[in-house]
Coordinates of C-alpha atoms and ligand atoms in Angstrom, one line a residue:
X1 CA 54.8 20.7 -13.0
X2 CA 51.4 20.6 -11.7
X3 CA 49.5 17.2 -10.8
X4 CA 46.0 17.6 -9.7
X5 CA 46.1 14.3 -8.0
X6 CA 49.4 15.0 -6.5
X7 CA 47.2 17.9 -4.8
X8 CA 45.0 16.1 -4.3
X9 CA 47.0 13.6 -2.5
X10 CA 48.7 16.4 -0.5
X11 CA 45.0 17.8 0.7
X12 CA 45.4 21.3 -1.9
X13 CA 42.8 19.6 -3.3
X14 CA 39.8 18.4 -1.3
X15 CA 38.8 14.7 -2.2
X16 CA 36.3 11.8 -1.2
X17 CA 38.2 9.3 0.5
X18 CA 37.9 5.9 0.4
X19 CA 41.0 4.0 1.0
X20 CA 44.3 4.9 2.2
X21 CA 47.9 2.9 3.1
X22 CA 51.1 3.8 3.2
X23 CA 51.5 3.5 -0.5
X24 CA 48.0 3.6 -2.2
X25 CA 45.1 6.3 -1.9
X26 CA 41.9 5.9 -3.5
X27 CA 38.9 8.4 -3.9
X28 CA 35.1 9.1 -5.5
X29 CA 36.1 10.7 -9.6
X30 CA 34.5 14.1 -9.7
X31 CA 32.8 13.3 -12.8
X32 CA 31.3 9.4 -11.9
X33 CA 30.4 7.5 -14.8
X34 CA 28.6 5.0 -12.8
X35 CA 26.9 4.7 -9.2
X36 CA 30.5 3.8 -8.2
X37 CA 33.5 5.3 -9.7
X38 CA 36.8 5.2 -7.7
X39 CA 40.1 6.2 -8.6
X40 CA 42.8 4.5 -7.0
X41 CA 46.1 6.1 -7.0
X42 CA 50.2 5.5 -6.2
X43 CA 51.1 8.3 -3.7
X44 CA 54.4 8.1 -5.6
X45 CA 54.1 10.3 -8.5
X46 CA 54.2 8.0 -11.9
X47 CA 52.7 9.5 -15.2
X48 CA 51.6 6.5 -16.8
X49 CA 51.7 2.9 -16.8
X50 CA 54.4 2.9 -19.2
X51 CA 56.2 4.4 -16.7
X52 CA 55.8 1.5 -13.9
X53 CA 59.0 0.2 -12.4
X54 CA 58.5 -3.7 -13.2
X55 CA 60.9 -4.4 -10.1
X56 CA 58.5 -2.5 -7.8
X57 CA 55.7 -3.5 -5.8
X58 CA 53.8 -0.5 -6.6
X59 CA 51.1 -2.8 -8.8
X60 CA 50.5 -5.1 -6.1
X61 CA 50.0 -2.2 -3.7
X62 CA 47.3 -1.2 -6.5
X63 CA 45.6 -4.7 -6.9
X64 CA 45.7 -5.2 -3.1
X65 CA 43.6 -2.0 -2.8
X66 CA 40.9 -2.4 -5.4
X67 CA 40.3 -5.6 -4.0
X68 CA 39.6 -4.2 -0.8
X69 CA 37.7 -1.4 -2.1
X70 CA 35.7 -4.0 -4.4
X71 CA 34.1 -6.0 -1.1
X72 CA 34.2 -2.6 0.9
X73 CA 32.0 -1.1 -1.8
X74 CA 29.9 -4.2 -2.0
X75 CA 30.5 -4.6 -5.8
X76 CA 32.9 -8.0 -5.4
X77 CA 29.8 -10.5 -6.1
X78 CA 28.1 -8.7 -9.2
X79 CA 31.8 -7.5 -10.7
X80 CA 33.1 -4.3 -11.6
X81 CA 35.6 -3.1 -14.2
X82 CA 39.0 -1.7 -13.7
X83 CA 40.2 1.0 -16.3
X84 CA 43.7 2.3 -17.0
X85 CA 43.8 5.0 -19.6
X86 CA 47.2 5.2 -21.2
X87 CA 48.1 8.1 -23.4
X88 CA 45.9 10.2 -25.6
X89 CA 44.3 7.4 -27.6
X90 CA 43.5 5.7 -24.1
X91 CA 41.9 9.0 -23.8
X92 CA 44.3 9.7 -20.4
X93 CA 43.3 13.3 -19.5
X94 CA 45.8 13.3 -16.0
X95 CA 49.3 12.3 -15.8
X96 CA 49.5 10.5 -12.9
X97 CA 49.4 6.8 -13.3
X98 CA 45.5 5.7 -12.0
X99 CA 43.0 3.1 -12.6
X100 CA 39.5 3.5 -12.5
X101 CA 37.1 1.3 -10.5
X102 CA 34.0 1.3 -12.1
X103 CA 30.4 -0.4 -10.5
X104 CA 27.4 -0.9 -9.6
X105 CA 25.2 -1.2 -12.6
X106 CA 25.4 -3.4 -15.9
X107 CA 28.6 -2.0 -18.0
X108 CA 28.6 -2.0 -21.7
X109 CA 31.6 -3.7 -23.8
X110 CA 33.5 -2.2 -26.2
X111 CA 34.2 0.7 -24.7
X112 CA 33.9 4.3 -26.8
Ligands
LIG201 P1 41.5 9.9 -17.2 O1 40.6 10.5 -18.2 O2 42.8 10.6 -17.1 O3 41.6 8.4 -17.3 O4 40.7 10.1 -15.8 C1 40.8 11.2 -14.9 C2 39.7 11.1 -14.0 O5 39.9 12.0 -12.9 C3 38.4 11.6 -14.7 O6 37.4 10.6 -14.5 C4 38.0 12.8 -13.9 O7 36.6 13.0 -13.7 C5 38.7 12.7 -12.6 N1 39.1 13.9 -12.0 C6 39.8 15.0 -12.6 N2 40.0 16.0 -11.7 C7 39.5 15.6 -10.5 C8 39.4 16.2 -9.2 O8 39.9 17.3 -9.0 N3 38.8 15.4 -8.3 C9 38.3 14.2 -8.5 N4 37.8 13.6 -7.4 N5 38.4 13.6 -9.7 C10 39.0 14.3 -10.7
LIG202 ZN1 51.1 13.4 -9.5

């Protein structure tokens, strides 16, 4: 079955890097909802976080990196939001497990 961000992650599918290891990969969202919008990604395919193997360090791999790209990005001192959409209610449009890293101006709470 097709992932766009396995292509992505394979180079079929160009992308803006901005962080790379041996487990994570992280680039600019096409469509940025605010002056910084990241999505960071597992280069293990993994639809959803329902689908996270609790006995793997994936997650850790994930937080490691957005706290990288948070001071690299220059958003650490003002804050930033992290996003996971889960599922069509979460509003989850690709099925490969990522979380949004969302900056750089005021956000708004709740959510749409
Ligand atoms: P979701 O709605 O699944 O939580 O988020 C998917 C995100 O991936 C959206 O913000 C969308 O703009 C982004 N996206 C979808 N296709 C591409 C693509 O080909 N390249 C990049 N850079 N982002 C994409
Ligand atoms: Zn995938």
């Amino acid at each position: 079955m097709a992932c766009i961000f396995c292509s992505i992650l394979k180079g079929e599918i160009p992308s803006k890097k901005v962080y790379e290891d041996e487990f994570v990969y992280a680039f600019h969202d096409i469509d940025p909802k605010a002056p910084i919008h990241i999505i960071v990604i597992p280069k293990e395919h993994c639809a959803n976080i329902l689908e996270v193997a609790t006995d793997s360090d994936m997650m850790n791999h994930i937080v490691k990196a957005i706290q990288v790209i948070a001071k690299q990005e220059g958003v650490d001192a003002k804050g930033f939001r992290v996003v996971n959409n889960c599922g069509p209610d979460g509003g989850q449009t690709v099925e490969h497990l990522h979380f949004h890293l969302l900056g750089a101006r005021q956000l708004t709470w709740p959510p749409g």
